[in-house]
Short mmCIF file of C-alpha atoms and ligand atoms in Angstrom, two decimals:
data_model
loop_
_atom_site.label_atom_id
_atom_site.label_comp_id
_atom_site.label_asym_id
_atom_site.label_seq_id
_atom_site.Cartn_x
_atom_site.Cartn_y
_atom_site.Cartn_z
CA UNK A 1 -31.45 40.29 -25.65
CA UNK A 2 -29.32 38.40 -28.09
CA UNK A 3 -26.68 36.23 -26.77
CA UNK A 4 -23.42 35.58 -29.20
CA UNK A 5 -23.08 31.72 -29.27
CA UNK A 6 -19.76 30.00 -28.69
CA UNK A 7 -18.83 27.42 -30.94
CA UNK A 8 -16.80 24.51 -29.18
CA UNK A 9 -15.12 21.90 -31.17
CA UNK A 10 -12.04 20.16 -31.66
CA UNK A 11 -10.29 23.36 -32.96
CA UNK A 12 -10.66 25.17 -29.55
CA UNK A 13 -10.21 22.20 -26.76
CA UNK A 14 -9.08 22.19 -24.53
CA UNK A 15 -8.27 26.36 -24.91
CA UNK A 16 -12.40 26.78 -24.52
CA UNK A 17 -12.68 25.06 -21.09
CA UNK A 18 -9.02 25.86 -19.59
CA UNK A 19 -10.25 29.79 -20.38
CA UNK A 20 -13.62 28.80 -18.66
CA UNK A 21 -11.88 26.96 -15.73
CA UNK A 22 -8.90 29.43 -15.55
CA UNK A 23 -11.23 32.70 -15.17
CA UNK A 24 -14.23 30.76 -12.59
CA UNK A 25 -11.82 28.96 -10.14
CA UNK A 26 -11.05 30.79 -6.97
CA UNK A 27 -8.77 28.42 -5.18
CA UNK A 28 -5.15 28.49 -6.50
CA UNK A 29 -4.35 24.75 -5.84
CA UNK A 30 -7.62 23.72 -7.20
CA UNK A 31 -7.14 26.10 -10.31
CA UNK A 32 -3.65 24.12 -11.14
CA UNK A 33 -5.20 21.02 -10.39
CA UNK A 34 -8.27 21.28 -12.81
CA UNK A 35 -6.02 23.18 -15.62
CA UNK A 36 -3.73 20.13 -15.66
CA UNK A 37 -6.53 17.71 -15.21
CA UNK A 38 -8.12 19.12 -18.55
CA UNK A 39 -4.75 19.20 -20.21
CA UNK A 40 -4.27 15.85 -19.69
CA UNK A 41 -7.66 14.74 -20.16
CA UNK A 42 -8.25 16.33 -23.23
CA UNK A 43 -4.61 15.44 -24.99
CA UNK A 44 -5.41 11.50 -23.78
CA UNK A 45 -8.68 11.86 -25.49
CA UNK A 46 -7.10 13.36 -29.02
CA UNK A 47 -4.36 10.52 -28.97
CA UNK A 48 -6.70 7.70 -28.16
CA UNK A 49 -9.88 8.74 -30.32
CA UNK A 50 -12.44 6.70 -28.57
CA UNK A 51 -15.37 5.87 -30.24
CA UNK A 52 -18.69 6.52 -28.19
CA UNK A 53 -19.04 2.88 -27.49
CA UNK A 54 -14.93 2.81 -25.86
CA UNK A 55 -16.11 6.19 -23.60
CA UNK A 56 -19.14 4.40 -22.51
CA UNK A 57 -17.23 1.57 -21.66
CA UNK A 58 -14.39 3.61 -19.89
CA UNK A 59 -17.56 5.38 -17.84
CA UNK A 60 -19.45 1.40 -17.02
CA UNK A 61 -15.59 0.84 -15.59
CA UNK A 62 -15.66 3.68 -13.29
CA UNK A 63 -18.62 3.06 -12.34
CA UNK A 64 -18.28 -0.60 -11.52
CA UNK A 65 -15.24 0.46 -9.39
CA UNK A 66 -17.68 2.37 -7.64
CA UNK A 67 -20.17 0.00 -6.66
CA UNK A 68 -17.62 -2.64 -5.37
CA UNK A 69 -16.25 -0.50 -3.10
CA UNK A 70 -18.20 -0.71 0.56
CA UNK A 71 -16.72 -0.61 4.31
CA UNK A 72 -14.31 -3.14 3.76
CA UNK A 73 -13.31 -3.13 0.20
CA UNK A 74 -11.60 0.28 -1.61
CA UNK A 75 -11.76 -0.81 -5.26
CA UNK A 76 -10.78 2.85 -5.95
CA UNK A 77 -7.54 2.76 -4.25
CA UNK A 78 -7.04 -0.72 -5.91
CA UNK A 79 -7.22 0.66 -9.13
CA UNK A 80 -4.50 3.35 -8.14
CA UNK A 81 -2.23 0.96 -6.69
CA UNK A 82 -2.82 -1.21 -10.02
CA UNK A 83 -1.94 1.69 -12.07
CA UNK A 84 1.14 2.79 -10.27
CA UNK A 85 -0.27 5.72 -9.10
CA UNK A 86 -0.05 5.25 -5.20
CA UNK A 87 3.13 4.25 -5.56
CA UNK A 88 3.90 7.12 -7.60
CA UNK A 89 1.84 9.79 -5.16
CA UNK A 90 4.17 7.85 -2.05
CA UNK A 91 7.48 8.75 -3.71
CA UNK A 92 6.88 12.16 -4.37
CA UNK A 93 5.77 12.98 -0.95
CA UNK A 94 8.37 10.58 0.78
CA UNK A 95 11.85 11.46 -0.51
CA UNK A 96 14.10 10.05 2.40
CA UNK A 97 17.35 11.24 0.91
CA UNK A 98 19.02 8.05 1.41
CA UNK A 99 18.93 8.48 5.07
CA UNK A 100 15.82 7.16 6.55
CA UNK A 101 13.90 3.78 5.62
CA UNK A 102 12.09 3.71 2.53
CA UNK A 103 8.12 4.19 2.81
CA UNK A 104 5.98 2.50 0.04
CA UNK A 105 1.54 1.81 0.11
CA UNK A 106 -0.05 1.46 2.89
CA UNK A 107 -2.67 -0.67 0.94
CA UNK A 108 -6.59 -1.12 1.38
CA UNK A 109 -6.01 -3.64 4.50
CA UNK A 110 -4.97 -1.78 7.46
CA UNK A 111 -7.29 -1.34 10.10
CA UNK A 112 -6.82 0.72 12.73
CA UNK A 113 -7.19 -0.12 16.26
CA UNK A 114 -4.88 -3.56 16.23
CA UNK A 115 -4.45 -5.03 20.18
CA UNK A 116 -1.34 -3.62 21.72
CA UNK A 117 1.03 -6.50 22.80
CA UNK A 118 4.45 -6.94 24.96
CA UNK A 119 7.25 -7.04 23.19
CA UNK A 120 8.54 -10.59 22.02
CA UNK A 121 4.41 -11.50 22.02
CA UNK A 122 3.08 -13.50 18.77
CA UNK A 123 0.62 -11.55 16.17
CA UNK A 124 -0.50 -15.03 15.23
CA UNK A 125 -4.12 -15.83 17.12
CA UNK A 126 -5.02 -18.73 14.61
CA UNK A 127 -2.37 -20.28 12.76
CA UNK A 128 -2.56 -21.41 9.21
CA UNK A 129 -1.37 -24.77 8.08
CA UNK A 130 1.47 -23.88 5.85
CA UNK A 131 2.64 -20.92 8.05
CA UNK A 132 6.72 -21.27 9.32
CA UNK A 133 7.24 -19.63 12.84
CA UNK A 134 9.17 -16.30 12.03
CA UNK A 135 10.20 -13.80 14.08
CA UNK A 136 10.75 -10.45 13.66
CA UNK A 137 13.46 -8.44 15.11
CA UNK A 138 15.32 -5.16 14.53
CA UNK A 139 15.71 -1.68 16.01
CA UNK A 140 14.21 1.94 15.30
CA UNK A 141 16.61 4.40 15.09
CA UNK A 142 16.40 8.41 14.33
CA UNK A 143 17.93 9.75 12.02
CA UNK A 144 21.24 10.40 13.51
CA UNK A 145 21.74 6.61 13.77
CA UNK A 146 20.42 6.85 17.81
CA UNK A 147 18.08 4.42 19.78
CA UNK A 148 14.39 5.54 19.20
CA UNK A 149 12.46 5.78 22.69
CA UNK A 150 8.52 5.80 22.39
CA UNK A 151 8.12 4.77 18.56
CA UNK A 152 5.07 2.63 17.82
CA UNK A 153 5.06 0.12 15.07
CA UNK A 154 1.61 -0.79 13.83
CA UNK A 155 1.70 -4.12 11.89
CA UNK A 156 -0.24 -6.48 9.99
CA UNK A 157 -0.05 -9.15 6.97
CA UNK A 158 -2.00 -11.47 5.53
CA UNK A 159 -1.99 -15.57 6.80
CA UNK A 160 0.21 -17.63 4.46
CA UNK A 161 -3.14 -18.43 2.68
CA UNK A 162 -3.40 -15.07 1.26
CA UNK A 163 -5.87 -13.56 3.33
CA UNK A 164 -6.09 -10.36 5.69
CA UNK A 165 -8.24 -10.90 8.77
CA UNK A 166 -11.00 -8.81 7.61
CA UNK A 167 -11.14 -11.00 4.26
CA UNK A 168 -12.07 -14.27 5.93
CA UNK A 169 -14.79 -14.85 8.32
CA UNK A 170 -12.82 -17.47 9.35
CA UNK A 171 -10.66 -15.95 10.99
CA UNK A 172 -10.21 -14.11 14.51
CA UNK A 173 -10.40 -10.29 14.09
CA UNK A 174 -7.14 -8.48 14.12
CA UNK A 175 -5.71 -12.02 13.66
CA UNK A 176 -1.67 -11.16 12.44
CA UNK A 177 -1.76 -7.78 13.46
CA UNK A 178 -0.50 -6.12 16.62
CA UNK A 179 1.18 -3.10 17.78
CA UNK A 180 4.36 -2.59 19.85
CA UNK A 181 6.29 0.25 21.38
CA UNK A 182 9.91 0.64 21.69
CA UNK A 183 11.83 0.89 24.90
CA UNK A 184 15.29 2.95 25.36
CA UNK A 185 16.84 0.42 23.05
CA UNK A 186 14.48 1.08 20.23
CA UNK A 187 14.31 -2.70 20.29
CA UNK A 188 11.12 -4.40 18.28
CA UNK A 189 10.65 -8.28 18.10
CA UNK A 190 7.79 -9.95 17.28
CA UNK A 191 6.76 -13.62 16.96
CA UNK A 192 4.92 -14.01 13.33
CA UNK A 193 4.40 -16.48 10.30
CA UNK A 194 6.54 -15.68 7.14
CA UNK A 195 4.37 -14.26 4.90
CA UNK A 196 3.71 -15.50 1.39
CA UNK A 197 3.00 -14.34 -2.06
CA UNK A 198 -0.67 -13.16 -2.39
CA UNK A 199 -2.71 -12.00 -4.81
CA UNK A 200 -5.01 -9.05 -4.84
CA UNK A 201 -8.60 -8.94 -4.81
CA UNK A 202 -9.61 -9.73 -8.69
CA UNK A 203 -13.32 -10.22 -8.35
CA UNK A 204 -13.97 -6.83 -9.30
CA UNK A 205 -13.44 -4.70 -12.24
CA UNK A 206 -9.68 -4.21 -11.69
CA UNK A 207 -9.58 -8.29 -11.80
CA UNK A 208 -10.96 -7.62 -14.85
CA UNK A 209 -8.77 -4.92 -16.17
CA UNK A 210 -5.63 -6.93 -15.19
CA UNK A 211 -7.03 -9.88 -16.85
CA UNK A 212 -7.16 -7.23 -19.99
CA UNK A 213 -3.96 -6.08 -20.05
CA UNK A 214 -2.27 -9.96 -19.26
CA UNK A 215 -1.06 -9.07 -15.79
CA UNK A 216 -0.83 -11.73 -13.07
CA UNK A 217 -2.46 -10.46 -9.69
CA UNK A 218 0.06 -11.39 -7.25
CA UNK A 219 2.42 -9.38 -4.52
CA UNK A 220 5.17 -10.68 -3.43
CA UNK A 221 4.93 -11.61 0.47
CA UNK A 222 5.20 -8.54 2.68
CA UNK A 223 5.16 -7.67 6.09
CA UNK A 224 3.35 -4.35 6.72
CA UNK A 225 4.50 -1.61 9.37
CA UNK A 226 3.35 2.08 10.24
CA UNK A 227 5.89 3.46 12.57
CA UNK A 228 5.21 6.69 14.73
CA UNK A 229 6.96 8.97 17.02
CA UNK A 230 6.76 12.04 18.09
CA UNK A 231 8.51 14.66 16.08
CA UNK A 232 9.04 11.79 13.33
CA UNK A 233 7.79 11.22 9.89
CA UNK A 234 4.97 8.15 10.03
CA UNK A 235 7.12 6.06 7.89
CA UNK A 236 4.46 3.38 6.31
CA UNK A 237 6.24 0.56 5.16
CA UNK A 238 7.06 -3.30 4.42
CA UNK A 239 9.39 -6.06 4.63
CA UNK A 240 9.27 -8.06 1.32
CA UNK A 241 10.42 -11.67 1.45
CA UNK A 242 13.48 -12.68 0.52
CA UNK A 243 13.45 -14.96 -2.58
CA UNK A 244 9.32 -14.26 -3.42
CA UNK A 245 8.73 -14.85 -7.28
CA UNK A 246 7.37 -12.26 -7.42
CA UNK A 247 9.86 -9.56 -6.23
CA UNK A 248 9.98 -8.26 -9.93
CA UNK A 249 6.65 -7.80 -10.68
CA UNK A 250 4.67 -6.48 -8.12
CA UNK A 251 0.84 -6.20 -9.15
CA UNK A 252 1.27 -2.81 -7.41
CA UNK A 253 4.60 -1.40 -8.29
CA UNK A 254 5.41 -1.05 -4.89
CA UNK A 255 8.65 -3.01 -4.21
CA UNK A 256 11.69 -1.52 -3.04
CA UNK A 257 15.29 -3.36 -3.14
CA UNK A 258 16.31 -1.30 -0.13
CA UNK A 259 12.81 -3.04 1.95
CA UNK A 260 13.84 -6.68 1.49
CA UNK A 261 14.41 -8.84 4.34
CA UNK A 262 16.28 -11.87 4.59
CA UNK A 263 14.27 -14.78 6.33
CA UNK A 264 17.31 -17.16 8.00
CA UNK A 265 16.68 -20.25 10.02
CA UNK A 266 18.25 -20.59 13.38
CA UNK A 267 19.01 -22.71 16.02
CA UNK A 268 19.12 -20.03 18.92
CA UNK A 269 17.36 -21.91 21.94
CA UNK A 270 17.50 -19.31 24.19
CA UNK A 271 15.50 -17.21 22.28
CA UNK A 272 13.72 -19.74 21.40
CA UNK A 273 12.57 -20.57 24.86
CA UNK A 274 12.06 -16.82 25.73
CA UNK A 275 9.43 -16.59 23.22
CA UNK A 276 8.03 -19.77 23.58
CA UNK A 277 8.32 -21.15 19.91
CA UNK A 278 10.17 -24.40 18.50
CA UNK A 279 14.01 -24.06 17.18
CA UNK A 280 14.88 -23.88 14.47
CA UNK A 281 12.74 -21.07 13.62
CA UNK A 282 12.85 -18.40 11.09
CA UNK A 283 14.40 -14.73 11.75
CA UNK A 284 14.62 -11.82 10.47
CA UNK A 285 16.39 -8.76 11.14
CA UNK A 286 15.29 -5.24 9.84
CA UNK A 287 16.23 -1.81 10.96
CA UNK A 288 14.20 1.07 10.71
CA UNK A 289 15.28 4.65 10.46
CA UNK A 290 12.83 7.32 10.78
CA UNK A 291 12.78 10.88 9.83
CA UNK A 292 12.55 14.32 11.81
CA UNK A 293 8.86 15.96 11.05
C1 BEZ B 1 -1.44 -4.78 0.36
O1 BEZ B 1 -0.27 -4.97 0.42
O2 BEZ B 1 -2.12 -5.06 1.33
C2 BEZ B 1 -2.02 -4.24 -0.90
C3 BEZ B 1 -1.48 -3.11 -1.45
C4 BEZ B 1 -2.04 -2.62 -2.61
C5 BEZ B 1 -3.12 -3.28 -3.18
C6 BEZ B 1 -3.64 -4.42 -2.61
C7 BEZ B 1 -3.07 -4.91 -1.47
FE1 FE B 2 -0.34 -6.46 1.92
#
């Protein structure tokens, strides 16, 4: 039996493999998804003209990204937050309309399963020597601007050295992390260090790909939150720190004006006492608003 032979080339791609794709794939979604995919793919490849050497290189990369990633590290997910796509892929499925707070990466450093604490407790199990007593304080609301009952807010950061718990054996487990539910008031307060301009992991290939392209590493200090309730949106979120360098150049394009929080010393005693830290101390005050489901 004699079999006509296609010829592929640059004349017919990507119109060869969208046909191929376009008549074999089954599932709608993952039709449109592998039809753009090639698009894209293919026109990136025409503009660019690699030579063989460049795609080899391109395929070492990915491949490197690969192998660094284990249990603990995601050097896949760094790459997207590097490249603005995570941040990208939050806004499009998070559109709050204005109304409720502002969601933005949940990052490769959250673990699940922090200690639930009382309110007004302290996240801080081993304290770092530059770390300034901060606490945390605001209120969740709903949507129509009422007390939220029952919402949990998950939260963790990194010590003012730059490291999450799970990055330094040094370190307690879960050390600045903690979880807390609201009351009737929708009150949260939390006792905490202010946290500090970091930088990302860069001992990997995206360290290296940075390096390439002349960008700096760092985020600006952040506190990190996942907030649930029933019949709510998880909003996954931060507080940025007021007056961070780095505020307008986020590493991971992730900053938000409307998700910076103003760190203010004060002299309140009281409160002071109550949670059992020194005065003056550093506050500060952040509402959320969360979303109906
Ligand atoms: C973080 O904030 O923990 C983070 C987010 C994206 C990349 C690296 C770290
Ligand atoms: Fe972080």
């Amino acid at each position: 039996m004699s079999v006509n032979v296609k010829d592929f080339g640059i004349e017919n791609m990507p119109e060869a493999v969208l046909e191929e794709y376009g008549a074999k794939t089954k599932d709608p979604r993952t039709r449109e998804i592998m039809l753009s995919l090639i698009t894209h793919l293919h026109s990136f490849v025409k503009d660019v003209k690699p030579t063989e050497e460049e795609w080899f290189k391109a395929i070492t990369f990915l491949t490197a990204v690969g192998h660094k990633c284990d249990d603990v590290r995601q050097e896949f997910i760094l790459l997207s937050d590097t490249l603005g796509v995570s941040s990208l892929v939050d806004s499009i499925n998070h559109d709050r309309s204005g109304v409720g707070t502002e969601n933005t990466v949940l990052g490769p450093f959250y673990v699940p399963g922090s200690p639930e604490m009382e309110m007004g407790s302290s996240i801080v199990q081993k304290a770092t020597e530059e770390g300034e007593t901060a606490v945390a304080n605001g209120t969740v609301y709903d949507n129509n601007g009422n007390p939220l009952a029952g919402a949990v807010l998950d939260v963790w950061q990194s010590s003012s050295e730059g490291f999450y718990h799970m990055q330094d054996e040094n370190m307690p487990d879960f050390n600045l992390c903690g979880r807390f539910t609201t009351g009737e008031d929708g009150k949260y307060i939390f006792v905490t260090e202010k946290p500090a301009a970091y930088p990302i992991p860069t001992d990997g290939p995206v360290g290296d790909m940075l390096n390439a392209c002349g960008r700096h590493p760092m985020r600006p200090g952040h506190l990190h939150f996942i907030i649930t309730a029933p019949g709510y949106d998880r909003l996954v979120t931060h507080i940025f720190t007021n007056g961070d360098e780095y505020l307008d150049s986020d590493t991971v394009f992730a900053t938000k004006s409307s998700l910076v929080g103003e760190y203010k010393e004060t002299n309140d005693e009281a409160l002071a006492s109550e949670l059992n830290i020194e005065s003056p101390f550093l506050k500060v005050d952040f509402d959320f608003t969360l979303m109906p489901s």
